[in-house]
Every structure is written in structure tokens, then in C-alpha cells.
Amino acid sequence: MNCPSTCAVKLWSETEMTKNVWGTSKARVALAALLRIGWRIKRQKGSHRTLARAGWPDYIFAYHDKAEIGPVALQKLGKKTGLKPDDL
């Protein structure tokens, strides 16, 4: 594609496309944040907790309390539970 210098096409670098606003968090902090936004523990077996919230499918939170959850896992957690970075 031949585009003059006035063309409004922006080429994104790989780092700009994959920016993640989530940091890292301990699992107990993430669980406390989920409980604050309306999730409740439906049942628990070991470190696997099934969380429930009206209007959402159940979510299995399977982290030990002291485990560190990385940004990608937190982002996926946020998509499935409605958790936002500000909630942590």
C-alpha cells in the first residue's frame, strides 16, 4: 500500500498493543476485592473456592492465599468476574 506522509494510518508497536494495566496481587487481596464487589463464597474444598454472584456464572477461584497472581491472570479474572484494577 502506497500511502503519502499525510495518511492517517497508525502503526502500533507490539508493546502498545499488549499494554496491561493490571499489576500483580496476592490471591487473598484479589479474593477480598471480589467479596467487596458482591461475590460470595458458595462452597470451598481446599484452596478451590466456588464464588457466586447474581447475574454472573459461578467462578472457581483456585489460588492459595499467599500465591502471587500475575497481570495476565488478573486480566482474565477481571473479564470473568467484573473485577477492575481500581477494585484491588
CSV table of N, CA, C and O in Angstrom, one decimal:
chain,number,residue,atom,x,y,z
A,1,MET,N,0.8,-1.2,0.0
A,1,MET,CA,0.0,0.0,0.0
A,1,MET,C,0.9,1.2,0.0
A,1,MET,O,1.7,1.4,0.9
A,2,ASN,N,0.7,2.1,-1.0
A,2,ASN,CA,1.5,3.3,-1.1
A,2,ASN,C,0.7,4.4,-0.4
A,2,ASN,O,-0.4,4.7,-0.8
A,3,CYS,N,1.2,4.9,0.7
A,3,CYS,CA,0.5,5.9,1.4
A,3,CYS,C,1.4,7.2,1.6
A,3,CYS,O,2.5,7.1,2.0
A,4,PRO,N,0.8,8.3,1.2
A,4,PRO,CA,1.6,9.6,1.4
A,4,PRO,C,1.8,9.9,2.8
A,4,PRO,O,1.2,9.3,3.7
A,5,SER,N,2.7,10.8,3.1
A,5,SER,CA,3.0,11.1,4.5
A,5,SER,C,1.8,11.7,5.3
A,5,SER,O,1.8,11.8,6.5
A,6,THR,N,0.8,12.1,4.6
A,6,THR,CA,-0.4,12.7,5.3
A,6,THR,C,-1.4,11.6,5.6
A,6,THR,O,-2.5,11.9,6.1
A,7,CYS,N,-1.1,10.4,5.3
A,7,CYS,CA,-2.0,9.3,5.5
A,7,CYS,C,-2.2,9.1,7.1
A,7,CYS,O,-1.3,9.2,7.8
A,8,ALA,N,-3.5,8.8,7.5
A,8,ALA,CA,-3.8,8.7,8.9
A,8,ALA,C,-3.7,7.3,9.4
A,8,ALA,O,-4.4,7.0,10.3
A,9,VAL,N,-2.8,6.5,8.9
A,9,VAL,CA,-2.7,5.2,9.4
A,9,VAL,C,-1.6,5.2,10.5
A,9,VAL,O,-0.5,5.7,10.3
A,10,LYS,N,-2.0,4.6,11.6
A,10,LYS,CA,-1.0,4.5,12.7
A,10,LYS,C,-0.6,3.0,12.9
A,10,LYS,O,-1.4,2.1,12.9
A,11,LEU,N,0.7,2.9,12.9
A,11,LEU,CA,1.2,1.5,13.0
A,11,LEU,C,1.5,1.3,14.5
A,11,LEU,O,2.2,2.1,15.1
A,12,TRP,N,1.0,0.3,15.1
A,12,TRP,CA,1.1,0.0,16.5
A,12,TRP,C,2.3,-0.9,16.8
A,12,TRP,O,2.5,-1.9,16.1
A,13,SER,N,3.1,-0.5,17.7
A,13,SER,CA,4.2,-1.4,18.1
A,13,SER,C,3.6,-2.5,18.9
A,13,SER,O,2.5,-2.4,19.5
A,14,GLU,N,4.3,-3.6,19.1
A,14,GLU,CA,3.8,-4.8,19.8
A,14,GLU,C,3.5,-4.4,21.3
A,14,GLU,O,2.6,-4.8,21.9
A,15,THR,N,4.4,-3.6,21.9
A,15,THR,CA,4.2,-3.2,23.3
A,15,THR,C,3.0,-2.3,23.5
A,15,THR,O,2.3,-2.4,24.5
A,16,GLU,N,2.6,-1.5,22.5
A,16,GLU,CA,1.4,-0.7,22.6
A,16,GLU,C,0.2,-1.5,22.5
A,16,GLU,O,-0.9,-1.2,23.1
A,17,MET,N,0.2,-2.6,21.7
A,17,MET,CA,-1.0,-3.4,21.5
A,17,MET,C,-1.2,-4.3,22.8
A,17,MET,O,-2.4,-4.7,23.0
A,18,THR,N,-0.2,-4.6,23.5
A,18,THR,CA,-0.3,-5.6,24.6
A,18,THR,C,-0.2,-4.9,26.0
A,18,THR,O,0.1,-5.6,26.9
A,19,LYS,N,-0.5,-3.6,26.1
A,19,LYS,CA,-0.4,-3.0,27.4
A,19,LYS,C,-1.4,-3.6,28.3
A,19,LYS,O,-2.5,-3.8,28.0
A,20,ASN,N,-1.0,-3.8,29.5
A,20,ASN,CA,-1.8,-4.4,30.5
A,20,ASN,C,-1.8,-3.5,31.7
A,20,ASN,O,-0.7,-3.2,32.3
A,21,VAL,N,-2.9,-3.0,32.1
A,21,VAL,CA,-3.0,-2.0,33.2
A,21,VAL,C,-3.0,-2.8,34.6
A,21,VAL,O,-2.9,-2.1,35.6
A,22,TRP,N,-3.1,-4.1,34.6
A,22,TRP,CA,-3.1,-4.8,35.8
A,22,TRP,C,-1.7,-5.0,36.3
A,22,TRP,O,-0.8,-5.3,35.6
A,23,GLY,N,-1.5,-4.9,37.6
A,23,GLY,CA,-0.2,-5.2,38.2
A,23,GLY,C,-0.3,-6.7,38.7
A,23,GLY,O,-0.9,-7.5,38.1
A,24,THR,N,0.4,-6.9,39.8
A,24,THR,CA,0.3,-8.2,40.4
A,24,THR,C,-0.3,-8.1,41.8
A,24,THR,O,-0.4,-7.0,42.3
A,25,SER,N,-0.9,-9.2,42.3
A,25,SER,CA,-1.6,-9.1,43.5
A,25,SER,C,-1.5,-10.4,44.2
A,25,SER,O,-1.5,-11.5,43.6
A,26,LYS,N,-1.6,-10.4,45.5
A,26,LYS,CA,-1.7,-11.7,46.3
A,26,LYS,C,-3.1,-12.2,46.1
A,26,LYS,O,-4.1,-11.4,46.0
A,27,ALA,N,-3.3,-13.5,46.1
A,27,ALA,CA,-4.6,-14.1,45.9
A,27,ALA,C,-5.6,-13.6,47.0
A,27,ALA,O,-6.8,-13.4,46.7
A,28,ARG,N,-5.2,-13.5,48.2
A,28,ARG,CA,-6.1,-13.1,49.3
A,28,ARG,C,-6.6,-11.7,49.1
A,28,ARG,O,-7.7,-11.4,49.4
A,29,VAL,N,-5.8,-10.8,48.5
A,29,VAL,CA,-6.2,-9.4,48.2
A,29,VAL,C,-7.2,-9.5,47.1
A,29,VAL,O,-8.2,-8.8,47.1
A,30,ALA,N,-7.0,-10.3,46.0
A,30,ALA,CA,-7.9,-10.4,44.9
A,30,ALA,C,-9.3,-11.0,45.4
A,30,ALA,O,-10.3,-10.5,45.0
A,31,LEU,N,-9.2,-12.0,46.3
A,31,LEU,CA,-10.4,-12.6,46.8
A,31,LEU,C,-11.2,-11.6,47.6
A,31,LEU,O,-12.4,-11.5,47.5
A,32,ALA,N,-10.5,-10.8,48.4
A,32,ALA,CA,-11.2,-9.8,49.3
A,32,ALA,C,-11.8,-8.7,48.4
A,32,ALA,O,-13.0,-8.3,48.7
A,33,ALA,N,-11.2,-8.4,47.3
A,33,ALA,CA,-11.8,-7.4,46.3
A,33,ALA,C,-13.0,-8.0,45.7
A,33,ALA,O,-14.0,-7.3,45.5
A,34,LEU,N,-13.0,-9.3,45.3
A,34,LEU,CA,-14.2,-9.9,44.7
A,34,LEU,C,-15.3,-9.9,45.7
A,34,LEU,O,-16.5,-9.7,45.4
A,35,LEU,N,-15.0,-10.2,47.0
A,35,LEU,CA,-16.1,-10.2,48.0
A,35,LEU,C,-16.7,-8.8,48.2
A,35,LEU,O,-17.9,-8.7,48.4
A,36,ARG,N,-15.8,-7.8,48.1
A,36,ARG,CA,-16.3,-6.4,48.2
A,36,ARG,C,-17.2,-6.0,47.1
A,36,ARG,O,-18.2,-5.2,47.3
A,37,ILE,N,-17.0,-6.5,45.9
A,37,ILE,CA,-17.9,-6.1,44.8
A,37,ILE,C,-19.1,-7.0,44.6
A,37,ILE,O,-19.8,-6.9,43.6
A,38,GLY,N,-19.3,-7.9,45.6
A,38,GLY,CA,-20.6,-8.6,45.6
A,38,GLY,C,-20.5,-10.1,45.4
A,38,GLY,O,-21.6,-10.8,45.4
A,39,TRP,N,-19.4,-10.7,45.2
A,39,TRP,CA,-19.2,-12.1,45.1
A,39,TRP,C,-19.3,-12.7,46.5
A,39,TRP,O,-18.9,-12.1,47.5
A,40,ARG,N,-19.8,-14.0,46.6
A,40,ARG,CA,-19.8,-14.7,47.9
A,40,ARG,C,-19.2,-16.1,47.7
A,40,ARG,O,-19.3,-16.6,46.5
A,41,ILE,N,-18.7,-16.6,48.7
A,41,ILE,CA,-18.2,-18.0,48.6
A,41,ILE,C,-19.3,-19.0,48.8
A,41,ILE,O,-20.0,-19.0,49.8
A,42,LYS,N,-19.6,-19.7,47.7
A,42,LYS,CA,-20.7,-20.7,47.7
A,42,LYS,C,-20.3,-22.0,48.3
A,42,LYS,O,-21.0,-22.5,49.1
A,43,ARG,N,-19.1,-22.4,48.0
A,43,ARG,CA,-18.5,-23.6,48.7
A,43,ARG,C,-17.0,-23.6,48.5
A,43,ARG,O,-16.5,-22.9,47.7
A,44,GLN,N,-16.3,-24.4,49.3
A,44,GLN,CA,-14.9,-24.5,49.3
A,44,GLN,C,-14.4,-25.9,49.5
A,44,GLN,O,-15.0,-26.6,50.4
A,45,LYS,N,-13.4,-26.3,48.8
A,45,LYS,CA,-12.7,-27.6,49.1
A,45,LYS,C,-11.3,-27.3,48.9
A,45,LYS,O,-10.8,-27.1,47.8
A,46,GLY,N,-10.5,-27.3,50.0
A,46,GLY,CA,-9.1,-27.0,49.9
A,46,GLY,C,-9.0,-25.5,49.5
A,46,GLY,O,-9.6,-24.6,50.1
A,47,SER,N,-8.1,-25.3,48.5
A,47,SER,CA,-7.9,-23.9,48.0
A,47,SER,C,-8.9,-23.5,46.9
A,47,SER,O,-8.8,-22.4,46.4
A,48,HIS,N,-9.7,-24.4,46.5
A,48,HIS,CA,-10.7,-24.2,45.4
A,48,HIS,C,-12.0,-23.6,46.0
A,48,HIS,O,-12.7,-24.3,46.8
A,49,ARG,N,-12.2,-22.4,45.7
A,49,ARG,CA,-13.5,-21.7,46.2
A,49,ARG,C,-14.4,-21.5,45.0
A,49,ARG,O,-14.0,-20.9,44.0
A,50,THR,N,-15.6,-21.9,45.1
A,50,THR,CA,-16.6,-21.6,44.1
A,50,THR,C,-17.3,-20.3,44.5
A,50,THR,O,-17.9,-20.2,45.6
A,51,LEU,N,-17.2,-19.3,43.7
A,51,LEU,CA,-17.8,-18.0,44.0
A,51,LEU,C,-19.1,-17.8,43.2
A,51,LEU,O,-19.2,-18.2,42.1
A,52,ALA,N,-20.1,-17.1,43.8
A,52,ALA,CA,-21.3,-16.9,43.2
A,52,ALA,C,-21.7,-15.4,43.3
A,52,ALA,O,-21.4,-14.8,44.3
A,53,ARG,N,-22.4,-14.9,42.2
A,53,ARG,CA,-22.9,-13.6,42.2
A,53,ARG,C,-24.1,-13.5,41.3
A,53,ARG,O,-24.1,-14.1,40.2
A,54,ALA,N,-25.1,-12.8,41.7
A,54,ALA,CA,-26.3,-12.8,40.9
A,54,ALA,C,-26.0,-12.2,39.5
A,54,ALA,O,-25.3,-11.1,39.4
A,55,GLY,N,-26.5,-12.8,38.5
A,55,GLY,CA,-26.3,-12.3,37.1
A,55,GLY,C,-25.0,-12.7,36.5
A,55,GLY,O,-24.8,-12.4,35.4
A,56,TRP,N,-24.2,-13.5,37.2
A,56,TRP,CA,-22.9,-14.0,36.7
A,56,TRP,C,-22.9,-15.5,36.8
A,56,TRP,O,-23.4,-16.0,37.8
A,57,PRO,N,-22.2,-16.2,35.9
A,57,PRO,CA,-22.0,-17.6,36.1
A,57,PRO,C,-21.0,-17.8,37.3
A,57,PRO,O,-20.2,-16.9,37.6
A,58,ASP,N,-21.1,-18.9,38.0
A,58,ASP,CA,-20.2,-19.2,39.1
A,58,ASP,C,-18.7,-19.2,38.6
A,58,ASP,O,-18.4,-19.5,37.4
A,59,TYR,N,-17.8,-18.8,39.5
A,59,TYR,CA,-16.4,-18.7,39.1
A,59,TYR,C,-15.6,-19.5,40.2
A,59,TYR,O,-15.8,-19.4,41.4
A,60,ILE,N,-14.7,-20.4,39.7
A,60,ILE,CA,-13.9,-21.2,40.6
A,60,ILE,C,-12.6,-20.4,40.8
A,60,ILE,O,-11.8,-20.3,39.9
A,61,PHE,N,-12.4,-20.0,42.0
A,61,PHE,CA,-11.2,-19.3,42.4
A,61,PHE,C,-10.2,-20.3,43.0
A,61,PHE,O,-10.4,-20.7,44.1
A,62,ALA,N,-9.2,-20.7,42.3
A,62,ALA,CA,-8.3,-21.8,42.7
A,62,ALA,C,-6.9,-21.3,43.0
A,62,ALA,O,-5.9,-21.8,42.3
A,63,TYR,N,-6.7,-20.4,43.9
A,63,TYR,CA,-5.4,-19.9,44.3
A,63,TYR,C,-5.2,-20.1,45.8
A,63,TYR,O,-6.1,-19.8,46.5
A,64,HIS,N,-4.0,-20.4,46.2
A,64,HIS,CA,-3.7,-20.4,47.6
A,64,HIS,C,-3.6,-18.9,48.0
A,64,HIS,O,-3.2,-18.1,47.2
A,65,ASP,N,-3.9,-18.6,49.3
A,65,ASP,CA,-4.0,-17.2,49.7
A,65,ASP,C,-2.7,-16.5,49.5
A,65,ASP,O,-2.7,-15.3,49.2
A,66,LYS,N,-1.5,-17.1,49.7
A,66,LYS,CA,-0.3,-16.4,49.6
A,66,LYS,C,0.3,-16.4,48.2
A,66,LYS,O,1.3,-15.8,47.9
A,67,ALA,N,-0.4,-17.0,47.2
A,67,ALA,CA,0.1,-17.1,45.8
A,67,ALA,C,0.0,-15.7,45.2
A,67,ALA,O,-0.9,-14.9,45.5
A,68,GLU,N,1.0,-15.4,44.4
A,68,GLU,CA,1.0,-14.1,43.6
A,68,GLU,C,0.3,-14.3,42.3
A,68,GLU,O,0.7,-15.3,41.6
A,69,ILE,N,-0.6,-13.5,42.0
A,69,ILE,CA,-1.4,-13.6,40.7
A,69,ILE,C,-0.8,-12.5,39.8
A,69,ILE,O,-0.8,-11.3,40.1
A,70,GLY,N,-0.4,-12.9,38.6
A,70,GLY,CA,0.2,-12.0,37.7
A,70,GLY,C,-0.8,-11.2,36.9
A,70,GLY,O,-2.0,-11.4,37.0
A,71,PRO,N,-0.3,-10.3,36.1
A,71,PRO,CA,-1.2,-9.3,35.4
A,71,PRO,C,-2.1,-10.0,34.4
A,71,PRO,O,-3.2,-9.6,34.2
A,72,VAL,N,-1.6,-11.0,33.7
A,72,VAL,CA,-2.4,-11.7,32.7
A,72,VAL,C,-3.6,-12.5,33.4
A,72,VAL,O,-4.7,-12.4,32.9
A,73,ALA,N,-3.2,-13.2,34.4
A,73,ALA,CA,-4.3,-13.9,35.2
A,73,ALA,C,-5.3,-13.0,35.8
A,73,ALA,O,-6.5,-13.3,35.8
A,74,LEU,N,-4.8,-11.8,36.3
A,74,LEU,CA,-5.8,-10.9,36.8
A,74,LEU,C,-6.7,-10.3,35.8
A,74,LEU,O,-7.8,-10.0,36.0
A,75,GLN,N,-6.1,-10.1,34.6
A,75,GLN,CA,-6.9,-9.6,33.5
A,75,GLN,C,-8.0,-10.6,33.1
A,75,GLN,O,-9.2,-10.2,32.9
A,76,LYS,N,-7.7,-11.8,33.1
A,76,LYS,CA,-8.7,-12.9,32.8
A,76,LYS,C,-9.7,-13.0,33.9
A,76,LYS,O,-10.9,-13.1,33.6
A,77,LEU,N,-9.2,-12.8,35.1
A,77,LEU,CA,-10.1,-12.9,36.3
A,77,LEU,C,-11.1,-11.7,36.2
A,77,LEU,O,-12.3,-11.8,36.4
A,78,GLY,N,-10.6,-10.5,35.8
A,78,GLY,CA,-11.5,-9.4,35.6
A,78,GLY,C,-12.5,-9.5,34.6
A,78,GLY,O,-13.7,-9.1,34.7
A,79,LYS,N,-12.2,-10.2,33.4
A,79,LYS,CA,-13.1,-10.4,32.4
A,79,LYS,C,-14.2,-11.3,32.8
A,79,LYS,O,-15.4,-11.2,32.4
A,80,LYS,N,-13.9,-12.3,33.6
A,80,LYS,CA,-14.9,-13.3,34.0
A,80,LYS,C,-15.7,-12.9,35.3
A,80,LYS,O,-16.8,-13.5,35.5
A,81,THR,N,-15.2,-11.9,36.0
A,81,THR,CA,-15.9,-11.6,37.3
A,81,THR,C,-16.3,-10.1,37.4
A,81,THR,O,-17.0,-9.7,38.3
A,82,GLY,N,-15.9,-9.3,36.5
A,82,GLY,CA,-16.2,-7.9,36.6
A,82,GLY,C,-15.3,-7.1,37.5
A,82,GLY,O,-15.5,-5.9,37.7
A,83,LEU,N,-14.2,-7.7,37.9
A,83,LEU,CA,-13.2,-7.0,38.8
A,83,LEU,C,-12.4,-6.0,37.9
A,83,LEU,O,-12.1,-6.3,36.8
A,84,LYS,N,-12.1,-4.9,38.5
A,84,LYS,CA,-11.4,-3.8,37.8
A,84,LYS,C,-10.1,-3.6,38.6
A,84,LYS,O,-10.0,-3.8,39.8
A,85,PRO,N,-9.1,-3.0,37.9
A,85,PRO,CA,-7.8,-2.8,38.6
A,85,PRO,C,-8.0,-1.8,39.8
A,85,PRO,O,-7.3,-2.0,40.8
A,86,ASP,N,-8.9,-0.9,39.8
A,86,ASP,CA,-9.2,0.0,40.9
A,86,ASP,C,-9.8,-0.7,42.1
A,86,ASP,O,-9.7,-0.2,43.2
A,87,ASP,N,-10.4,-1.9,41.9
A,87,ASP,CA,-11.0,-2.6,43.0
A,87,ASP,C,-10.0,-3.2,43.9
A,87,ASP,O,-10.3,-3.5,45.1
A,88,LEU,N,-8.8,-3.4,43.4
A,88,LEU,CA,-7.7,-4.0,44.2
A,88,LEU,C,-7.2,-3.0,45.0
A,88,LEU,O,-6.7,-3.0,46.0
